[in-house]
Tab-separated table of C-alpha atoms and ligand atoms in Angstrom:
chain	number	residue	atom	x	y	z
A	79	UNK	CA	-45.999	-15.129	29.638
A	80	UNK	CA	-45.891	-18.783	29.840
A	81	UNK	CA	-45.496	-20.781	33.103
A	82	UNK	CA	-41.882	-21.597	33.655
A	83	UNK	CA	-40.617	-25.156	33.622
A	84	UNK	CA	-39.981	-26.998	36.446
A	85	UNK	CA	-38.310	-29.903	36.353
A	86	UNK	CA	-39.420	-33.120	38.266
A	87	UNK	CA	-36.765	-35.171	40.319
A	88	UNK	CA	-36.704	-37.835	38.088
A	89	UNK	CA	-35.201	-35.453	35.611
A	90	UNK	CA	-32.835	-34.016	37.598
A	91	UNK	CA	-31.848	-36.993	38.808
A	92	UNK	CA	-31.489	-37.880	35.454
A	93	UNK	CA	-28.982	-35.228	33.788
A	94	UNK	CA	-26.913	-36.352	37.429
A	95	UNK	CA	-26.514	-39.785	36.684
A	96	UNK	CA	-26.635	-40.277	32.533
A	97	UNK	CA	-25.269	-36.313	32.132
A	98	UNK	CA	-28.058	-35.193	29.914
A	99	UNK	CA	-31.317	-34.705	29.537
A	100	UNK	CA	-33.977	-34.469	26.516
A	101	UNK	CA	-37.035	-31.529	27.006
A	102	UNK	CA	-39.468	-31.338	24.371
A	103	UNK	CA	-41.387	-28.662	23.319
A	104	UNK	CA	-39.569	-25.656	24.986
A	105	UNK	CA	-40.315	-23.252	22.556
A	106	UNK	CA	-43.164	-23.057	20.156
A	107	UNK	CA	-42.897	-22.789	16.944
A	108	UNK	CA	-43.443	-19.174	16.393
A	109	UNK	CA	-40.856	-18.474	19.373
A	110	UNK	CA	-38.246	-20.600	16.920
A	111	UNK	CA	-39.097	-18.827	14.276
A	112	UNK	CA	-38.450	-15.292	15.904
A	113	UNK	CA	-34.837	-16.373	16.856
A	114	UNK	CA	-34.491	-18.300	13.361
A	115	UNK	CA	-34.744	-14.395	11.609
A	116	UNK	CA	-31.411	-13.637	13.777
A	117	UNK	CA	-29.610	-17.031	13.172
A	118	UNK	CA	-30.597	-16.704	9.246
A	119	UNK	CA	-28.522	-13.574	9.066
A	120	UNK	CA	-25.609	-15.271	10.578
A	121	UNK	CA	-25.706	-18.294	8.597
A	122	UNK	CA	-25.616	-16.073	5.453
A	123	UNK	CA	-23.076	-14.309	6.280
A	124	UNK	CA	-23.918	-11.014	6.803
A	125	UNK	CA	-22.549	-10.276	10.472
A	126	UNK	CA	-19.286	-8.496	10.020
A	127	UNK	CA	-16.126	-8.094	12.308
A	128	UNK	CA	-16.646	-12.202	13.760
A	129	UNK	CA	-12.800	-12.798	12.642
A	130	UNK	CA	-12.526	-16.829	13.550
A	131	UNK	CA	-15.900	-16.637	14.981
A	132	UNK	CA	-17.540	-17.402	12.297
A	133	UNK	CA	-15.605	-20.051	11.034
A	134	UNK	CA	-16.393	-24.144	9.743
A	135	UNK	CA	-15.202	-26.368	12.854
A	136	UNK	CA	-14.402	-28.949	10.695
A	137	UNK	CA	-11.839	-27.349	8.722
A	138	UNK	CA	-9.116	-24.823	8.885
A	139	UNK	CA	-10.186	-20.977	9.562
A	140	UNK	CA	-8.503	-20.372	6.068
A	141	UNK	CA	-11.299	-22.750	4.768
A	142	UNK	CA	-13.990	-20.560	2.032
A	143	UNK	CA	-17.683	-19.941	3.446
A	144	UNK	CA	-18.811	-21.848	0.227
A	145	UNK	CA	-17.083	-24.907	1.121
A	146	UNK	CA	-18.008	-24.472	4.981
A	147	UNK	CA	-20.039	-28.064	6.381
A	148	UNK	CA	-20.499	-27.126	10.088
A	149	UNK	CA	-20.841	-23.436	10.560
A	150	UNK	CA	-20.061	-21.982	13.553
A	151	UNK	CA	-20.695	-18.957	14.949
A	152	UNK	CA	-19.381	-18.191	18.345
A	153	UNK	CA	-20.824	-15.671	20.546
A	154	UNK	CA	-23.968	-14.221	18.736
A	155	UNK	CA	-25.093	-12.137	21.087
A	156	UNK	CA	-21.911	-10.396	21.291
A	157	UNK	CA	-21.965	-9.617	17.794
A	158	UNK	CA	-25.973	-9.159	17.592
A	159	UNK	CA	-27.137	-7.940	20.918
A	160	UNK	CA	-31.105	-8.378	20.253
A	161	UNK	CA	-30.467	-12.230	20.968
A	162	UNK	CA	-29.863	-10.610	24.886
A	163	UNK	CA	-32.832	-11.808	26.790
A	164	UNK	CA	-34.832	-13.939	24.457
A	165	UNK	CA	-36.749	-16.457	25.007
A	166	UNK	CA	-34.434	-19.845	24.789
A	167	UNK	CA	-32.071	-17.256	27.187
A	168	UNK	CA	-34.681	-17.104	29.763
A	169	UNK	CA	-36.492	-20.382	29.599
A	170	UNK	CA	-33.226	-22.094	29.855
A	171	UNK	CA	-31.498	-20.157	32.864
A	172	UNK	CA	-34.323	-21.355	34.850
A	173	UNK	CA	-33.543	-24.906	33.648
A	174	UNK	CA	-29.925	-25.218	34.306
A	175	UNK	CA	-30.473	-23.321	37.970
A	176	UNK	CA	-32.436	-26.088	38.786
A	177	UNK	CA	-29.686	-28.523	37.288
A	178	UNK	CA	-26.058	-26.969	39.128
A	179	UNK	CA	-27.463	-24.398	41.372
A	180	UNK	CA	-28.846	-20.672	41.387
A	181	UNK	CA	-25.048	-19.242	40.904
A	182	UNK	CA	-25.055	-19.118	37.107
A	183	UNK	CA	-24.493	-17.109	34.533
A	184	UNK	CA	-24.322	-17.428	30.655
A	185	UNK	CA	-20.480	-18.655	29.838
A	186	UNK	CA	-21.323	-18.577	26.020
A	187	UNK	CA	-23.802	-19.146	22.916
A	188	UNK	CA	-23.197	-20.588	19.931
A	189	UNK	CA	-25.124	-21.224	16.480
A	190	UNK	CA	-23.881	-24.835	15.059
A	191	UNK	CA	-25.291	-25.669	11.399
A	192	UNK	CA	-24.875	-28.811	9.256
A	193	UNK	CA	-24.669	-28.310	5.988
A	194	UNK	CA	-27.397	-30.664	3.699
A	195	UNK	CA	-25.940	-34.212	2.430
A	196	UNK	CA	-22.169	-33.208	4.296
A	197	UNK	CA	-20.980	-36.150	5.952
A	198	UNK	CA	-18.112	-34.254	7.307
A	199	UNK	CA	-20.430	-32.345	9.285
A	200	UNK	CA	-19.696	-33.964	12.318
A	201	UNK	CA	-18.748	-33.516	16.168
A	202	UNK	CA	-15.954	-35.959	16.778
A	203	UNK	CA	-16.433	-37.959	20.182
A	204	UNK	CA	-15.848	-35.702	22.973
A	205	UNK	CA	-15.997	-34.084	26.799
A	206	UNK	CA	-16.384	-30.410	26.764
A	207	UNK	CA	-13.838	-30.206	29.570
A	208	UNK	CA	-11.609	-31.302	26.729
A	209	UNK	CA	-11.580	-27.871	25.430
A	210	UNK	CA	-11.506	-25.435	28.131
A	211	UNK	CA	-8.394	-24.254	30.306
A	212	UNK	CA	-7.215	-27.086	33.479
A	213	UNK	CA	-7.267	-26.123	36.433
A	214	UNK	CA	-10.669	-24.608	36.780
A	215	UNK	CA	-11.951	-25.151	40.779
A	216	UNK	CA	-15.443	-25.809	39.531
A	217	UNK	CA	-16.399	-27.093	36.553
A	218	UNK	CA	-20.365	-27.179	36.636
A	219	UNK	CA	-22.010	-26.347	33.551
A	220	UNK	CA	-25.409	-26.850	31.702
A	221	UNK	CA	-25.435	-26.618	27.862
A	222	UNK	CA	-28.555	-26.765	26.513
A	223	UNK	CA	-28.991	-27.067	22.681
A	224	UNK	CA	-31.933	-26.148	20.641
A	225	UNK	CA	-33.038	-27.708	17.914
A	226	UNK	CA	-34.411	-25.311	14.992
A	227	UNK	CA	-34.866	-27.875	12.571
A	228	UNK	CA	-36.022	-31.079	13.696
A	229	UNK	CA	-32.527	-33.265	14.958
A	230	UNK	CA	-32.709	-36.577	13.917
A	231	UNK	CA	-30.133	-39.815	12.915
A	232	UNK	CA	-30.043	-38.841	9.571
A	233	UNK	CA	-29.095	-35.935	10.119
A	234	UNK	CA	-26.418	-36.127	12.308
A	235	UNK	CA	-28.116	-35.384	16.175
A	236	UNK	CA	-26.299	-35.522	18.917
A	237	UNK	CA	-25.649	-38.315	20.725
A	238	UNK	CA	-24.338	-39.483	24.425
A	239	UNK	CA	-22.443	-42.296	26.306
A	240	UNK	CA	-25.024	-42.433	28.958
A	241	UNK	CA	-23.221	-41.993	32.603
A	242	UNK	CA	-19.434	-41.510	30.723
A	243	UNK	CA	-19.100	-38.765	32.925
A	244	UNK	CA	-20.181	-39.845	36.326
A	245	UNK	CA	-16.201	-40.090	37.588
A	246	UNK	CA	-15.405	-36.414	36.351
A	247	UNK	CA	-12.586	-38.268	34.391
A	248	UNK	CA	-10.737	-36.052	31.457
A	249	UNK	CA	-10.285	-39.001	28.775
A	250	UNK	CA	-7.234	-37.910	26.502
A	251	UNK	CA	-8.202	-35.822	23.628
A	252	UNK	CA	-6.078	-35.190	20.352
A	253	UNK	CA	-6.574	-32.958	17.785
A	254	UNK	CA	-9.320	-34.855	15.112
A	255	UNK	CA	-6.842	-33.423	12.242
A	256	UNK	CA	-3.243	-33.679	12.001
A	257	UNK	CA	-3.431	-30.319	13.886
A	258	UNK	CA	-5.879	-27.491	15.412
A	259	UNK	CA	-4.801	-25.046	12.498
A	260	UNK	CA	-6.405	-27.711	10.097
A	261	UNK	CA	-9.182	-28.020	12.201
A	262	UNK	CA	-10.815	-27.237	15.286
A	263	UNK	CA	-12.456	-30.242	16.382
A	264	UNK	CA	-11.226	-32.635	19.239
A	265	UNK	CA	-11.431	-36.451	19.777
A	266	UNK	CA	-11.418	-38.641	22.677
A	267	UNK	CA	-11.391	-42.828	22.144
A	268	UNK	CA	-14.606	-44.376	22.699
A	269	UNK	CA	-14.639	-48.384	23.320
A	270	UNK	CA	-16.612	-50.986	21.164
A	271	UNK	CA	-18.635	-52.222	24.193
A	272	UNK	CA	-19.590	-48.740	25.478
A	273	UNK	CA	-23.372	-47.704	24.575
A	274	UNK	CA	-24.195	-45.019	22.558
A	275	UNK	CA	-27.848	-43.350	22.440
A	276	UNK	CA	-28.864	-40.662	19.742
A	277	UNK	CA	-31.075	-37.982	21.074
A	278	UNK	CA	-33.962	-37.283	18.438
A	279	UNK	CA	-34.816	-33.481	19.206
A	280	UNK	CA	-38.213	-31.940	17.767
A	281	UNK	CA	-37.700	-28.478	16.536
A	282	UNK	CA	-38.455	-26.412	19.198
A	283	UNK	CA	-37.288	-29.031	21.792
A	284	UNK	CA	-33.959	-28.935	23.816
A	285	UNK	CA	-30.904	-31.063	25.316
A	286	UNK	CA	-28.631	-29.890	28.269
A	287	UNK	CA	-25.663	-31.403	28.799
A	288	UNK	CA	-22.734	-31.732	31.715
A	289	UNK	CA	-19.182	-30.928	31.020
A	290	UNK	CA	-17.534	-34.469	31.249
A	291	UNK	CA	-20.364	-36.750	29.657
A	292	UNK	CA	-18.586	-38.355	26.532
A	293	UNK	CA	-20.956	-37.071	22.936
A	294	UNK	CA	-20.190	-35.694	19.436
A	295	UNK	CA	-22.257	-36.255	16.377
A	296	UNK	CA	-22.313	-37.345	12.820
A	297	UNK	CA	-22.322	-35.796	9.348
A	298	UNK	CA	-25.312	-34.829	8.102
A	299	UNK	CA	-26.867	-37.514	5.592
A	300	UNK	CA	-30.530	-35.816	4.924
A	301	UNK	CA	-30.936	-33.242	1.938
A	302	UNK	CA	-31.953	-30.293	4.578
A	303	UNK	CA	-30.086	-28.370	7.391
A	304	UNK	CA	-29.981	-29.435	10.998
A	305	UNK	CA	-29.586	-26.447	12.670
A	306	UNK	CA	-28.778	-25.605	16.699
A	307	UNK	CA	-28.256	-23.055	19.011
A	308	UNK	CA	-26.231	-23.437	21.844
A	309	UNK	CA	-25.862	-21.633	25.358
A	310	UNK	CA	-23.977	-22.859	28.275
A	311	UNK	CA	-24.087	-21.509	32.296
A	312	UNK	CA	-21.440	-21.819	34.314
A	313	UNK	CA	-21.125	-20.586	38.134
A	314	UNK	CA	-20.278	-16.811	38.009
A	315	UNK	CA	-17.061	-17.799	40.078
A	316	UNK	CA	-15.980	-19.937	37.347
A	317	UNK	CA	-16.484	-17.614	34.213
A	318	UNK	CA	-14.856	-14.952	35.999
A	319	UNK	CA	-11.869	-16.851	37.342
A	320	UNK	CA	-11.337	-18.001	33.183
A	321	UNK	CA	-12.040	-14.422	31.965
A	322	UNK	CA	-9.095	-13.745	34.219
A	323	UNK	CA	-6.817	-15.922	32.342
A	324	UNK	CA	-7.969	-14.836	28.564
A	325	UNK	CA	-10.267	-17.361	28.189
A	326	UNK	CA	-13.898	-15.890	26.383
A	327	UNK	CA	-14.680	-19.013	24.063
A	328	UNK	CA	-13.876	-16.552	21.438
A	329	UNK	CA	-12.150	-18.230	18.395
A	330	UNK	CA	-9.928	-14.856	18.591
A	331	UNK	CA	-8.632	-15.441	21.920
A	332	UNK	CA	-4.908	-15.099	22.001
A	333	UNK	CA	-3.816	-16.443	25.315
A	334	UNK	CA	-1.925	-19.162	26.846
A	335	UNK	CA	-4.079	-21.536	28.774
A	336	UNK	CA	-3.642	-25.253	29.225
A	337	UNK	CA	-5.793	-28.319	28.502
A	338	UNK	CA	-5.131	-32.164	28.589
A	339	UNK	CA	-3.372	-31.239	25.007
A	340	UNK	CA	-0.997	-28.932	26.743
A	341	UNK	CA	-0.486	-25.080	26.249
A	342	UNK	CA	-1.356	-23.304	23.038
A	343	UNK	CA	0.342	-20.109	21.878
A	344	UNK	CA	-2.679	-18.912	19.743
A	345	UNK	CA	-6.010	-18.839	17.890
A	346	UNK	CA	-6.826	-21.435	21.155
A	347	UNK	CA	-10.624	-21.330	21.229
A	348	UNK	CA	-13.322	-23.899	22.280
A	349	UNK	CA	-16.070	-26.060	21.134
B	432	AKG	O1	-24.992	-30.788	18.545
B	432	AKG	C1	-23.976	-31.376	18.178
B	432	AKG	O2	-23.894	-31.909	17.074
B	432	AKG	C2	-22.799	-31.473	19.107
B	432	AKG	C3	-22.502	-30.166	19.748
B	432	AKG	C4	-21.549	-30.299	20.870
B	432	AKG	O3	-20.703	-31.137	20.881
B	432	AKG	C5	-21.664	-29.384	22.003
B	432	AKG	O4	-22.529	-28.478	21.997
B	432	AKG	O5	-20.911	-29.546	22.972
């Protein structure tokens, strides 16, 4: 068992005041590669019964899994319980406690995948409050991504507007297409003069993330994959009081919940 990792004030202080924070080297390689059998079987398809959890979140849910650029599958360890407990589970509930507090619980995962040379692979500019229900008394969360290929420029890494989210300020979010049927993706405006930094991940490396800090991504320019897996904590209050109103992050939610872009009738999901 390895030692767990504690986090110095500086980097706490950190994910407070820029609303994110870069870890290296949280899993080894062989630890990646143990999770990658899992994620594989997803990314080819061969997890039944997902519905529009295993969809392309830049295009519609109609869209073929041939002509998919960023797959998403939502909820993985719903739909393949060995993922309960492993390793990026554990290492990173100790990180985020130390981040918003011991009260926390897993809200959702998520595998994200860019598709090779797919410049439509991309994460328009957003807050993640910008997709969940309004309302919500407490909004802490920690979402930590893990890089499974190495996450670089080229291939469309995430990137920040360091300290975007210090006010807790919902910018206005539209749909990125002409509507959320065509695709699920949201975008908020971003000026010219704010500054942008890309976060270069190592494979095996991490990034956690706050709920209002402006990011997205681009498309992915390189000729291989750039793979993630995603899992965000939220307080146990908060996941509960959202369960209560429909809300699972499941793509085949079919509830009535409000966001800055006003009630949906259906197929209202997240990010
Ligand atoms: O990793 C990315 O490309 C962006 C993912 C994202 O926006 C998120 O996890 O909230």
């Amino acid at each position: 068992m390895t030692t767990p990792i504690v986090l110095t004030p500086d980097q706490i202080r950190q994910f407070a005041e820029r609303g994110f924070l870069h870890i290296p080297a949280v899993l080894c390689d062989e630890e990646v590669s143990v999770i990658e059998e899992t994620y594989g079987r997803f990314m080819r398809k061969e997890i039944s019964g997902m519905g529009h959890d295993f969809c392309d979140m830049s295009g519609p849910y109609d869209r073929e899994f041939k002509d998919f650029a960023l797959i998403n599958a939502m909820l993985p360890r719903v739909y393949a319980p060995e993922l309960i407990g492993n390793v990026l589970e554990t290492r990173s509930a100790h990180i985020a406690a130390q981040l918003i507090g011991q009260d926390i619980q897993i809200d959702y995962d998520q595998f994200l995948a860019k598709k090779p040379n797919c410049p439509t692979a991309e994460f328009s500019w957003h807050q993640d409050q910008g997709y969940w229900p309004a309302g919500t008394p407490d909004t802490r969360t920690v979402t930590c991504s893990l890089a499974i290929d190495d996450s670089l420029k080229v291939n469309g890494c995430i990137r920040f507007i360091p300290g975007s989210g210090v006010g807790q300020t919902l910018r206005t979010h539209r749909s990125a297409k002409s509507t959320r049927e065509e695709g699920h993706t949201l975008v908020a405006e971003v000026g010219d003069e704010e500054e942008v930094e890309y976060v270069e991940v190592k494979r095996g490396g991490i990034t956690l993330h706050d709920e209002w800090v402006m990011h997205g991504s681009a498309g992915n320019l390189s000729s291989d994959w750039r793979r993630t897996y995603v899992i965000a904590y939220r307080s146990h209050a908060t996941v509960a009081y959202e369960r209560a109103l429909g809300f699972t992050h499941s793509h085949n939610d079919k509830v009535n919940w409000t966001t800055t872009l006003g009630a949906y009738e259906d197929k209202a999901g997240e990010s």
